Amino acid sequence: MDRIRIVGGRPLNGNLRISGAKNATLQLMIASLLTDETLILDHVPRLADVALLQRILGNHGVDIMVGGKRPGETADDGQTLHISAARIVDTTAPYELVSKMRASFWVLAPLVARMGEARVSMPGGCAIGIRPVDLLIMAIERLGAKVEIEGGYVVARAPHGLKGGEIVFPKVTVGGTHTAIMAAALADGTTVIDNAAREPEIKDVADCLNKMGARITGAGTKRIVIEGVAKLHGARHAVLPDRIETGTYAMAVAMAGGEILLQNARPELLQAALDVLTRAGATVTATNEGIRVARNGSGLAPVDVTTAPFPEFPTDLQAQLMALKTRASGTSHITETIFENRFMHVQELARLGARIQLEGERATIEGVPQLKGAPVMATDLRASVSLVIAALAAEGETIVNRVYHLDRGFERLEEKLGRCGAAIERLSG
Ligand code: EPZ
């Protein structure tokens, strides 16, 4: 199993290009199931999760062609996928595949919308919490699907197609909102979604669906209205930049010091996180090319943050912020309101010398003057990268084990940070 070796203490300087967003890419690939024509996606990041979803969609009969390089294109531009679900041969998503990647559960809505039936394994728990799917099921039931749980599978049937309806989410859910939109796109009549998630990835997927002929308005707000259409067609869409990757590298610079231009990054996708970084002592400037983040000389100030759905501070940056706060001059608090078990990084940060106390959903982080390198490992993607951030400022060598978590969501992380001056390398095997 690969590991990453980091020797801390080097500032980060230069340009770092932000990839396409993982959490939009996965949904966009799944949206291809809604049409028998080809969907072309540009700026798709090269990630383990994307490769795995390719295999999972392949099991349903979807053909995916990865476009070759075009003149002037670099690896930083991501890849182009030509996705064709001309003929869906299997409406079952088996346990063996869904258990490898939770997001594959989301094939449920497009399969039932287009094929009138879907049989998808329950995803089960994961490292960051229980993560139920009751609201995703509620959404398709509201549109007329009959849903049963049979032998660990969610079996949804709508032999005469779905019908538009009203969906009110009691709690903001990203997966639930995507599910509702995809189901409603091909439903007969109008669907109104209330208390919808406003995450930028929702808007990106809705934009793509509209290019495919869907009639969706209000994506990015709490109320989304969808006029169902009988058929969707092919389209071409470029994935929006990854706001979590952006925030992660912004925090890495704030931690290590230096100045980096995050090319392709868009401030409006993570304003709450950029505001926190400014309060913490970094200088953040929006430019035509992206976002410039610097910390030269000044120390890190403590800040209190509570995670919440977009546009508030994202749970997917909570671990990274915690790493940064371990070196603030004072005490910070972080309250995690989205996932009940998303503090698995705490004990690993402690191995580097961090002082963190947990009480339910609240972490108290007492800044220390110096972290010290150590072997560490993490159990999920964002937790793993928080250890990388801590290691960049730790004295001596840190070995981050279980790098496959990082490969799920960060494209060529060691190369990107290495080019900016970090002493970082991948150790194979
Ligand atoms: C998406 O997960 C993201 N995953 C997560 O990214 C992200 O942390 C999360 O949204 C919140 O922003 C992808 O896009 C692939 P939710 P999702 O439904 O859709 C509860 C990463 O690191 N809930 O918005 O699964 C749930 O338990 C990750 O890239 C129900 O109660 O999250 C949670 O408390 C991991 N019933 C809250 O809602 C349901 O049916 C929000 O979850 C569904 C969710």
GROMACS .gro file of C-alpha atoms and ligand atoms in nm:
model
  473
    1MET     CA    1   0.000   0.000   0.000
    2ASP     CA    2   0.139   0.341  -0.097
    3ARG     CA    3   0.238   0.592   0.168
    4ILE     CA    4   0.324   0.961   0.153
    5ARG     CA    5   0.636   1.101   0.314
    6ILE     CA    6   0.645   1.467   0.408
    7VAL     CA    7   0.924   1.665   0.567
    8GLY     CA    8   0.770   1.974   0.722
    9GLY     CA    9   0.890   2.331   0.747
   10ARG     CA   10   0.899   2.441   0.383
   11PRO     CA   11   0.675   2.728   0.267
   12LEU     CA   12   0.453   2.686  -0.040
   13ASN     CA   13   0.500   2.921  -0.334
   14GLY     CA   14   0.387   2.925  -0.696
   15ASN     CA   15   0.080   2.826  -0.896
   16LEU     CA   16  -0.146   2.531  -0.825
   17ARG     CA   17  -0.427   2.437  -1.062
   18ILE     CA   18  -0.760   2.330  -0.914
   19SER     CA   19  -0.922   2.021  -1.067
   20GLY     CA   20  -1.285   1.956  -1.151
   21ALA     CA   21  -1.504   1.886  -0.847
   22LYS     CA   22  -1.525   1.522  -0.742
   23ASN     CA   23  -1.872   1.558  -0.593
   24ALA     CA   24  -2.013   1.713  -0.910
   25THR     CA   25  -1.834   1.467  -1.138
   26LEU     CA   26  -1.984   1.161  -0.968
   27GLN     CA   27  -2.340   1.295  -1.003
   28LEU     CA   28  -2.280   1.412  -1.359
   29MET     CA   29  -2.158   1.066  -1.456
   30ILE     CA   30  -2.466   0.915  -1.291
   31ALA     CA   31  -2.690   1.162  -1.479
   32SER     CA   32  -2.576   0.996  -1.802
   33LEU     CA   33  -2.815   0.711  -1.713
   34LEU     CA   34  -3.106   0.945  -1.790
   35THR     CA   35  -3.045   0.949  -2.167
   36ASP     CA   36  -2.968   0.707  -2.448
   37GLU     CA   37  -2.750   0.973  -2.612
   38THR     CA   38  -2.386   1.053  -2.532
   39LEU     CA   39  -2.297   1.289  -2.248
   40ILE     CA   40  -1.952   1.445  -2.281
   41LEU     CA   41  -1.790   1.570  -1.960
   42ASP     CA   42  -1.478   1.790  -1.963
   43HIS     CA   43  -1.243   1.868  -1.670
   44VAL     CA   44  -1.309   1.532  -1.508
   45PRO     CA   45  -1.047   1.477  -1.238
   46ARG     CA   46  -0.834   1.162  -1.243
   47LEU     CA   47  -0.947   1.011  -0.916
   48ALA     CA   48  -0.993   0.661  -0.782
   49ASP     CA   49  -1.363   0.735  -0.715
   50VAL     CA   50  -1.415   0.834  -1.079
   51ALA     CA   51  -1.246   0.514  -1.201
   52LEU     CA   52  -1.458   0.307  -0.964
   53LEU     CA   53  -1.779   0.474  -1.079
   54GLN     CA   54  -1.677   0.400  -1.439
   55ARG     CA   55  -1.675   0.031  -1.344
   56ILE     CA   56  -2.002   0.056  -1.156
   57LEU     CA   57  -2.178   0.226  -1.449
   58GLY     CA   58  -2.021  -0.030  -1.682
   59ASN     CA   59  -2.211  -0.295  -1.489
   60HIS     CA   60  -2.538  -0.126  -1.594
   61GLY     CA   61  -2.425  -0.136  -1.958
   62VAL     CA   62  -2.284   0.217  -1.981
   63ASP     CA   63  -1.991   0.264  -2.222
   64ILE     CA   64  -1.731   0.522  -2.125
   65MET     CA   65  -1.462   0.643  -2.357
   66VAL     CA   66  -1.180   0.857  -2.217
   67GLY     CA   67  -1.088   1.126  -2.471
   68GLY     CA   68  -0.727   1.158  -2.582
   69LYS     CA   69  -0.512   1.464  -2.522
   70ARG     CA   70  -0.576   1.772  -2.738
   71PRO     CA   71  -0.300   2.008  -2.857
   72GLY     CA   72  -0.192   2.240  -2.579
   73GLU     CA   73  -0.372   2.038  -2.312
   74THR     CA   74  -0.186   1.937  -1.997
   75ALA     CA   75  -0.260   1.676  -1.732
   76ASP     CA   76  -0.383   1.969  -1.522
   77ASP     CA   77  -0.684   2.012  -1.750
   78GLY     CA   78  -0.840   1.684  -1.638
   79GLN     CA   79  -0.986   1.430  -1.874
   80THR     CA   80  -1.282   1.420  -2.110
   81LEU     CA   81  -1.530   1.136  -2.071
   82HIS     CA   82  -1.775   1.034  -2.343
   83ILE     CA   83  -2.048   0.847  -2.159
   84SER     CA   84  -2.314   0.650  -2.340
   85ALA     CA   85  -2.599   0.473  -2.165
   86ALA     CA   86  -2.762   0.385  -2.497
   87ARG     CA   87  -2.881   0.051  -2.362
   88ILE     CA   88  -2.913  -0.019  -1.992
   89VAL     CA   89  -2.869  -0.394  -1.953
   90ASP     CA   90  -2.895  -0.427  -1.576
   91THR     CA   91  -3.094  -0.220  -1.325
   92THR     CA   92  -2.929  -0.381  -1.022
   93ALA     CA   93  -2.641  -0.214  -0.839
   94PRO     CA   94  -2.496  -0.503  -0.637
   95TYR     CA   95  -2.365  -0.497  -0.283
   96GLU     CA   96  -2.009  -0.574  -0.399
   97LEU     CA   97  -1.997  -0.244  -0.587
   98VAL     CA   98  -2.215  -0.012  -0.375
   99SER     CA   99  -2.023  -0.112  -0.061
  100LYS     CA  100  -1.702   0.015  -0.226
  101MET     CA  101  -1.843   0.361  -0.292
  102ARG     CA  102  -2.145   0.511  -0.122
  103ALA     CA  103  -2.214   0.757  -0.402
  104SER     CA  104  -2.303   0.470  -0.634
  105PHE     CA  105  -2.631   0.436  -0.442
  106TRP     CA  106  -2.738   0.747  -0.632
  107VAL     CA  107  -2.798   0.543  -0.951
  108LEU     CA  108  -3.135   0.464  -0.789
  109ALA     CA  109  -3.321   0.773  -0.915
  110PRO     CA  110  -3.209   0.781  -1.281
  111LEU     CA  111  -3.261   0.405  -1.317
  112VAL     CA  112  -3.615   0.414  -1.182
  113ALA     CA  113  -3.692   0.733  -1.378
  114ARG     CA  114  -3.578   0.591  -1.713
  115MET     CA  115  -3.630   0.216  -1.674
  116GLY     CA  116  -3.923   0.205  -1.431
  117GLU     CA  117  -3.729  -0.009  -1.185
  118ALA     CA  118  -3.406  -0.020  -0.987
  119ARG     CA  119  -3.255  -0.258  -0.734
  120VAL     CA  120  -2.974  -0.095  -0.542
  121SER     CA  121  -2.789  -0.233  -0.243
  122MET     CA  122  -2.822  -0.031   0.081
  123PRO     CA  123  -2.491   0.149   0.128
  124GLY     CA  124  -2.453   0.090   0.502
  125GLY     CA  125  -2.243   0.299   0.739
  126CYS     CA  126  -1.907   0.454   0.667
  127ALA     CA  127  -1.615   0.604   0.855
  128ILE     CA  128  -1.781   0.944   0.906
  129GLY     CA  129  -2.116   0.829   1.042
  130ILE     CA  130  -2.435   0.631   0.991
  131ARG     CA  131  -2.548   0.821   0.679
  132PRO     CA  132  -2.902   0.692   0.623
  133VAL     CA  133  -3.083   0.701   0.286
  134ASP     CA  134  -3.441   0.747   0.415
  135LEU     CA  135  -3.475   1.093   0.257
  136LEU     CA  136  -3.358   0.969  -0.083
  137ILE     CA  137  -3.623   0.699  -0.067
  138MET     CA  138  -3.884   0.949   0.050
  139ALA     CA  139  -3.806   1.168  -0.253
  140ILE     CA  140  -3.872   0.899  -0.513
  141GLU     CA  141  -4.178   0.774  -0.324
  142ARG     CA  142  -4.321   1.126  -0.339
  143LEU     CA  143  -4.292   1.097  -0.717
  144GLY     CA  144  -4.489   0.774  -0.722
  145ALA     CA  145  -4.225   0.499  -0.696
  146LYS     CA  146  -4.315   0.196  -0.485
  147VAL     CA  147  -4.016   0.114  -0.267
  148GLU     CA  148  -3.945  -0.203  -0.074
  149ILE     CA  149  -3.641  -0.323   0.114
  150GLU     CA  150  -3.564  -0.680   0.010
  151GLY     CA  151  -3.259  -0.868   0.134
  152GLY     CA  152  -3.052  -0.556   0.193
  153TYR     CA  153  -3.158  -0.402  -0.138
  154VAL     CA  154  -3.375  -0.098  -0.203
  155VAL     CA  155  -3.613  -0.206  -0.476
  156ALA     CA  156  -3.798   0.081  -0.647
  157ARG     CA  157  -4.067   0.032  -0.906
  158ALA     CA  158  -4.260   0.278  -1.122
  159PRO     CA  159  -4.371   0.070  -1.420
  160HIS     CA  160  -4.584   0.353  -1.561
  161GLY     CA  161  -4.323   0.622  -1.498
  162LEU     CA  162  -4.281   0.876  -1.218
  163LYS     CA  163  -4.525   1.162  -1.157
  164GLY     CA  164  -4.435   1.516  -1.053
  165GLY     CA  165  -4.504   1.599  -0.689
  166GLU     CA  166  -4.403   1.807  -0.391
  167ILE     CA  167  -4.093   1.711  -0.193
  168VAL     CA  168  -4.020   1.889   0.132
  169PHE     CA  169  -3.692   1.782   0.289
  170PRO     CA  170  -3.704   1.796   0.673
  171LYS     CA  171  -3.325   1.827   0.668
  172VAL     CA  172  -3.089   1.962   0.402
  173THR     CA  173  -2.943   1.671   0.206
  174VAL     CA  174  -2.713   1.690  -0.094
  175GLY     CA  175  -2.775   1.330  -0.206
  176GLY     CA  176  -3.148   1.368  -0.146
  177THR     CA  177  -3.165   1.683  -0.358
  178HIS     CA  178  -2.970   1.525  -0.645
  179THR     CA  179  -3.200   1.221  -0.625
  180ALA     CA  180  -3.513   1.436  -0.634
  181ILE     CA  181  -3.389   1.640  -0.932
  182MET     CA  182  -3.290   1.336  -1.138
  183ALA     CA  183  -3.615   1.155  -1.064
  184ALA     CA  184  -3.823   1.464  -1.144
  185ALA     CA  185  -3.640   1.540  -1.471
  186LEU     CA  186  -3.820   1.255  -1.649
  187ALA     CA  187  -4.140   1.256  -1.438
  188ASP     CA  188  -4.478   1.343  -1.582
  189GLY     CA  189  -4.569   1.694  -1.459
  190THR     CA  190  -4.417   1.948  -1.224
  191THR     CA  191  -4.210   1.878  -0.913
  192VAL     CA  192  -4.134   2.132  -0.643
  193ILE     CA  193  -3.845   2.063  -0.402
  194ASP     CA  194  -3.846   2.264  -0.081
  195ASN     CA  195  -3.556   2.300   0.161
  196ALA     CA  196  -3.326   2.183  -0.118
  197ALA     CA  197  -2.949   2.169  -0.069
  198ARG     CA  198  -2.783   2.477  -0.222
  199GLU     CA  199  -2.436   2.329  -0.272
  200PRO     CA  200  -2.272   2.450  -0.597
  201GLU     CA  201  -2.251   2.090  -0.721
  202ILE     CA  202  -2.633   2.077  -0.725
  203LYS     CA  203  -2.643   2.381  -0.953
  204ASP     CA  204  -2.371   2.233  -1.175
  205VAL     CA  205  -2.562   1.909  -1.223
  206ALA     CA  206  -2.887   2.099  -1.286
  207ASP     CA  207  -2.708   2.316  -1.547
  208CYS     CA  208  -2.588   2.002  -1.722
  209LEU     CA  209  -2.935   1.843  -1.709
  210ASN     CA  210  -3.082   2.161  -1.859
  211LYS     CA  211  -2.830   2.133  -2.144
  212MET     CA  212  -2.965   1.777  -2.188
  213GLY     CA  213  -3.316   1.917  -2.229
  214ALA     CA  214  -3.441   1.916  -1.868
  215ARG     CA  215  -3.647   2.209  -1.739
  216ILE     CA  216  -3.506   2.291  -1.395
  217THR     CA  217  -3.524   2.635  -1.232
  218GLY     CA  218  -3.409   2.751  -0.890
  219ALA     CA  219  -3.111   2.514  -0.849
  220GLY     CA  220  -2.874   2.677  -0.601
  221THR     CA  221  -3.171   2.809  -0.397
  222LYS     CA  222  -3.391   2.640  -0.137
  223ARG     CA  223  -3.677   2.591  -0.379
  224ILE     CA  224  -3.625   2.404  -0.705
  225VAL     CA  225  -3.896   2.360  -0.966
  226ILE     CA  226  -3.873   2.091  -1.233
  227GLU     CA  227  -4.108   2.052  -1.528
  228GLY     CA  228  -4.068   1.689  -1.628
  229VAL     CA  229  -3.989   1.606  -1.992
  230ALA     CA  230  -4.043   1.279  -2.180
  231LYS     CA  231  -3.683   1.239  -2.293
  232LEU     CA  232  -3.338   1.388  -2.239
  233HIS     CA  233  -3.068   1.412  -2.504
  234GLY     CA  234  -2.688   1.425  -2.518
  235ALA     CA  235  -2.486   1.733  -2.417
  236ARG     CA  236  -2.137   1.857  -2.338
  237HIS     CA  237  -2.053   2.001  -1.996
  238ALA     CA  238  -1.737   2.109  -1.814
  239VAL     CA  239  -1.726   2.016  -1.444
  240LEU     CA  240  -1.701   2.315  -1.208
  241PRO     CA  241  -1.380   2.362  -1.003
  242ASP     CA  242  -1.349   2.167  -0.678
  243ARG     CA  243  -1.422   2.402  -0.387
  244ILE     CA  244  -1.301   2.149  -0.130
  245GLU     CA  245  -0.969   2.102  -0.308
  246THR     CA  246  -0.945   2.482  -0.326
  247GLY     CA  247  -1.010   2.524   0.045
  248THR     CA  248  -0.770   2.243   0.130
  249TYR     CA  249  -0.476   2.400  -0.054
  250ALA     CA  250  -0.569   2.744   0.079
  251MET     CA  251  -0.539   2.601   0.430
  252ALA     CA  252  -0.214   2.429   0.337
  253VAL     CA  253  -0.062   2.768   0.246
  254ALA     CA  254  -0.201   2.927   0.560
  255MET     CA  255  -0.036   2.645   0.756
  256ALA     CA  256   0.301   2.627   0.580
  257GLY     CA  257   0.335   2.998   0.493
  258GLY     CA  258   0.419   3.136   0.148
  259GLU     CA  259   0.200   3.253  -0.137
  260ILE     CA  260   0.006   3.048  -0.390
  261LEU     CA  261  -0.222   3.127  -0.681
  262LEU     CA  262  -0.499   2.867  -0.689
  263GLN     CA  263  -0.568   2.876  -1.061
  264ASN     CA  264  -0.921   2.813  -1.183
  265ALA     CA  265  -1.059   2.852  -0.826
  266ARG     CA  266  -1.379   3.054  -0.777
  267PRO     CA  267  -1.421   3.246  -0.449
  268GLU     CA  268  -1.802   3.239  -0.455
  269LEU     CA  269  -1.787   2.859  -0.420
  270LEU     CA  270  -1.628   2.879  -0.074
  271GLN     CA  271  -1.669   3.232   0.060
  272ALA     CA  272  -1.741   3.115   0.417
  273ALA     CA  273  -1.415   2.919   0.427
  274LEU     CA  274  -1.216   3.207   0.276
  275ASP     CA  275  -1.360   3.442   0.541
  276VAL     CA  276  -1.247   3.201   0.814
  277LEU     CA  277  -0.899   3.187   0.660
  278THR     CA  278  -0.879   3.566   0.657
  279ARG     CA  279  -0.984   3.579   1.022
  280ALA     CA  280  -0.717   3.318   1.093
  281GLY     CA  281  -0.444   3.543   0.950
  282ALA     CA  282  -0.412   3.455   0.579
  283THR     CA  283  -0.441   3.710   0.300
  284VAL     CA  284  -0.696   3.602   0.041
  285THR     CA  285  -0.734   3.789  -0.288
  286ALA     CA  286  -0.963   3.709  -0.580
  287THR     CA  287  -0.793   3.756  -0.919
  288ASN     CA  288  -0.898   3.697  -1.281
  289GLU     CA  289  -0.706   3.371  -1.280
  290GLY     CA  290  -0.825   3.233  -0.948
  291ILE     CA  291  -0.761   3.294  -0.578
  292ARG     CA  292  -0.432   3.409  -0.430
  293VAL     CA  293  -0.364   3.297  -0.072
  294ALA     CA  294  -0.067   3.413   0.132
  295ARG     CA  295   0.066   3.411   0.483
  296ASN     CA  296   0.397   3.579   0.523
  297GLY     CA  297   0.534   3.620   0.871
  298SER     CA  298   0.211   3.672   1.065
  299GLY     CA  299   0.101   3.408   1.314
  300LEU     CA  300  -0.224   3.213   1.307
  301ALA     CA  301  -0.517   3.345   1.508
  302PRO     CA  302  -0.772   3.111   1.673
  303VAL     CA  303  -1.125   3.102   1.525
  304ASP     CA  304  -1.453   2.936   1.618
  305VAL     CA  305  -1.640   2.761   1.337
  306THR     CA  306  -1.958   2.556   1.303
  307THR     CA  307  -2.010   2.339   0.996
  308ALA     CA  308  -2.344   2.371   0.816
  309PRO     CA  309  -2.490   2.325   0.467
  310PHE     CA  310  -2.383   2.564   0.190
  311PRO     CA  311  -2.330   2.862   0.196
  312GLU     CA  312  -2.195   2.809   0.549
  313PHE     CA  313  -1.862   2.648   0.637
  314PRO     CA  314  -1.852   2.298   0.477
  315THR     CA  315  -1.808   1.977   0.674
  316ASP     CA  316  -1.570   1.862   0.401
  317LEU     CA  317  -1.319   2.129   0.516
  318GLN     CA  318  -1.363   2.070   0.889
  319ALA     CA  319  -1.067   1.832   0.931
  320GLN     CA  320  -0.835   2.058   0.731
  321LEU     CA  321  -0.932   2.363   0.939
  322MET     CA  322  -0.872   2.165   1.255
  323ALA     CA  323  -0.519   2.085   1.138
  324LEU     CA  324  -0.460   2.456   1.081
  325LYS     CA  325  -0.594   2.549   1.424
  326THR     CA  326  -0.351   2.315   1.598
  327ARG     CA  327  -0.087   2.586   1.550
  328ALA     CA  328  -0.295   2.895   1.628
  329SER     CA  329  -0.189   3.119   1.914
  330GLY     CA  330  -0.485   3.040   2.138
  331THR     CA  331  -0.791   2.817   2.164
  332SER     CA  332  -1.032   2.748   1.876
  333HIS     CA  333  -1.360   2.557   1.871
  334ILE     CA  334  -1.508   2.356   1.588
  335THR     CA  335  -1.864   2.226   1.601
  336GLU     CA  336  -1.954   1.955   1.347
  337THR     CA  337  -2.328   1.955   1.278
  338ILE     CA  338  -2.349   1.742   0.960
  339PHE     CA  339  -2.193   1.405   1.045
  340GLU     CA  340  -2.187   1.259   1.395
  341ASN     CA  341  -1.859   1.075   1.367
  342ARG     CA  342  -1.640   1.303   1.165
  343PHE     CA  343  -1.360   1.348   1.416
  344MET     CA  344  -1.150   1.045   1.331
  345HIS     CA  345  -0.855   1.272   1.252
  346VAL     CA  346  -0.835   1.399   1.611
  347GLN     CA  347  -0.637   1.107   1.751
  348GLU     CA  348  -0.400   1.112   1.453
  349LEU     CA  349  -0.340   1.489   1.482
  350ALA     CA  350  -0.262   1.418   1.848
  351ARG     CA  351   0.018   1.186   1.732
  352LEU     CA  352   0.178   1.494   1.576
  353GLY     CA  353   0.152   1.679   1.906
  354ALA     CA  354  -0.183   1.855   1.864
  355ARG     CA  355  -0.391   1.929   2.174
  356ILE     CA  356  -0.757   1.863   2.099
  357GLN     CA  357  -1.044   1.773   2.327
  358LEU     CA  358  -1.371   1.629   2.208
  359GLU     CA  359  -1.709   1.672   2.369
  360GLY     CA  360  -1.992   1.540   2.154
  361GLU     CA  361  -2.002   1.742   1.835
  362ARG     CA  362  -1.762   2.007   1.965
  363ALA     CA  363  -1.383   2.003   1.944
  364THR     CA  364  -1.163   2.238   2.146
  365ILE     CA  365  -0.826   2.295   1.987
  366GLU     CA  366  -0.553   2.450   2.194
  367GLY     CA  367  -0.282   2.581   1.962
  368VAL     CA  368   0.073   2.457   2.017
  369PRO     CA  369   0.392   2.633   1.902
  370GLN     CA  370   0.522   2.331   1.709
  371LEU     CA  371   0.400   1.995   1.577
  372LYS     CA  372   0.640   1.702   1.540
  373GLY     CA  373   0.639   1.452   1.251
  374ALA     CA  374   0.517   1.093   1.313
  375PRO     CA  375   0.364   0.799   1.128
  376VAL     CA  376  -0.012   0.857   1.093
  377MET     CA  377  -0.307   0.715   0.907
  378ALA     CA  378  -0.665   0.817   0.851
  379THR     CA  379  -0.993   0.650   0.780
  380ASP     CA  380  -1.143   0.888   0.527
  381LEU     CA  381  -1.050   1.126   0.253
  382ARG     CA  382  -1.073   1.466   0.423
  383ALA     CA  383  -0.921   1.333   0.746
  384SER     CA  384  -0.622   1.204   0.546
  385VAL     CA  385  -0.558   1.537   0.385
  386SER     CA  386  -0.581   1.715   0.721
  387LEU     CA  387  -0.280   1.505   0.824
  388VAL     CA  388  -0.093   1.621   0.513
  389ILE     CA  389  -0.164   1.983   0.608
  390ALA     CA  390  -0.042   1.928   0.963
  391ALA     CA  391   0.269   1.749   0.833
  392LEU     CA  392   0.362   2.043   0.610
  393ALA     CA  393   0.426   2.249   0.921
  394ALA     CA  394   0.551   1.974   1.151
  395GLU     CA  395   0.916   1.942   1.246
  396GLY     CA  396   1.077   1.640   1.076
  397GLU     CA  397   0.926   1.351   0.886
  398THR     CA  398   0.563   1.240   0.873
  399ILE     CA  399   0.452   0.923   0.694
  400VAL     CA  400   0.084   0.925   0.596
  401ASN     CA  401  -0.035   0.567   0.557
  402ARG     CA  402  -0.338   0.444   0.359
  403VAL     CA  403  -0.287   0.688   0.076
  404TYR     CA  404  -0.573   0.530  -0.118
  405HIS     CA  405  -0.808   0.758   0.077
  406LEU     CA  406  -0.628   1.061  -0.071
  407ASP     CA  407  -0.636   0.912  -0.420
  408ARG     CA  408  -1.014   0.891  -0.395
  409GLY     CA  409  -1.050   1.267  -0.390
  410PHE     CA  410  -0.727   1.459  -0.457
  411GLU     CA  411  -0.580   1.452  -0.805
  412ARG     CA  412  -0.199   1.416  -0.802
  413LEU     CA  413  -0.172   1.575  -0.457
  414GLU     CA  414   0.198   1.512  -0.403
  415GLU     CA  415   0.283   1.648  -0.749
  416LYS     CA  416   0.078   1.966  -0.698
  417LEU     CA  417   0.224   2.038  -0.353
  418GLY     CA  418   0.573   1.929  -0.461
  419ARG     CA  419   0.574   2.183  -0.745
  420CYS     CA  420   0.501   2.455  -0.489
  421GLY     CA  421   0.803   2.362  -0.280
  422ALA     CA  422   0.674   2.104  -0.034
  423ALA     CA  423   0.910   1.818   0.051
  424ILE     CA  424   0.662   1.544  -0.029
  425GLU     CA  425   0.695   1.209  -0.203
  426ARG     CA  426   0.495   0.894  -0.259
  427LEU     CA  427   0.651   0.572  -0.133
  428SER     CA  428   0.518   0.279  -0.334
  429GLY     CA  429   0.427  -0.062  -0.199
  430EPZ     C1  430  -2.251   1.469   0.017
  430EPZ     O1  431  -2.282   1.351   0.088
  430EPZ     C2  432  -2.105   1.460  -0.019
  430EPZ     N1  433  -2.078   1.341  -0.096
  430EPZ     C3  434  -2.019   1.457   0.108
  430EPZ     O2  435  -1.884   1.460   0.066
  430EPZ     C4  436  -2.050   1.580   0.193
  430EPZ     O3  437  -1.980   1.571   0.313
  430EPZ     C5  438  -2.200   1.589   0.220
  430EPZ     O4  439  -2.274   1.586   0.094
  430EPZ     C6  440  -2.240   1.715   0.295
  430EPZ     O5  441  -2.199   1.828   0.224
  430EPZ     C7  442  -2.081   1.343  -0.228
  430EPZ     O6  443  -2.118   1.441  -0.290
  430EPZ     C8  444  -2.037   1.219  -0.300
  430EPZ     P1  445  -2.608   1.462   0.281
  430EPZ     P2  446  -2.432   1.312   0.116
  430EPZ     O7  447  -2.716   1.378   0.228
  430EPZ     O8  448  -2.515   1.357   0.001
  430EPZ     C9  449  -2.838   1.313   0.674
  430EPZ    C10  450  -1.653   1.398   0.078
  430EPZ     O9  451  -1.560   1.393   0.161
  430EPZ     N2  452  -2.923   1.231   0.586
  430EPZ    O10  453  -2.608   1.607   0.247
  430EPZ    O11  454  -2.434   1.168   0.150
  430EPZ    C11  455  -2.693   1.265   0.678
  430EPZ    O12  456  -2.677   1.158   0.768
  430EPZ    C12  457  -1.792   1.373   0.125
  430EPZ    O13  458  -1.639   1.421  -0.043
  430EPZ    C13  459  -3.031   1.166   0.640
  430EPZ    O14  460  -3.059   1.174   0.759
  430EPZ    O15  461  -2.467   1.399   0.243
  430EPZ    C14  462  -2.620   1.390   0.720
  430EPZ    O16  463  -2.630   1.406   0.858
  430EPZ    C15  464  -1.816   1.271   0.223
  430EPZ     N3  465  -3.110   1.089   0.555
  430EPZ    C16  466  -2.701   1.501   0.654
  430EPZ    O17  467  -2.829   1.443   0.622
  430EPZ    C17  468  -3.082   1.076   0.423
  430EPZ    O18  469  -3.156   1.006   0.354
  430EPZ    C18  470  -2.641   1.555   0.524
  430EPZ    O19  471  -2.605   1.448   0.439
  430EPZ    C19  472  -2.971   1.145   0.369
  430EPZ    C20  473  -2.892   1.222   0.453
   0.00000   0.00000   0.00000
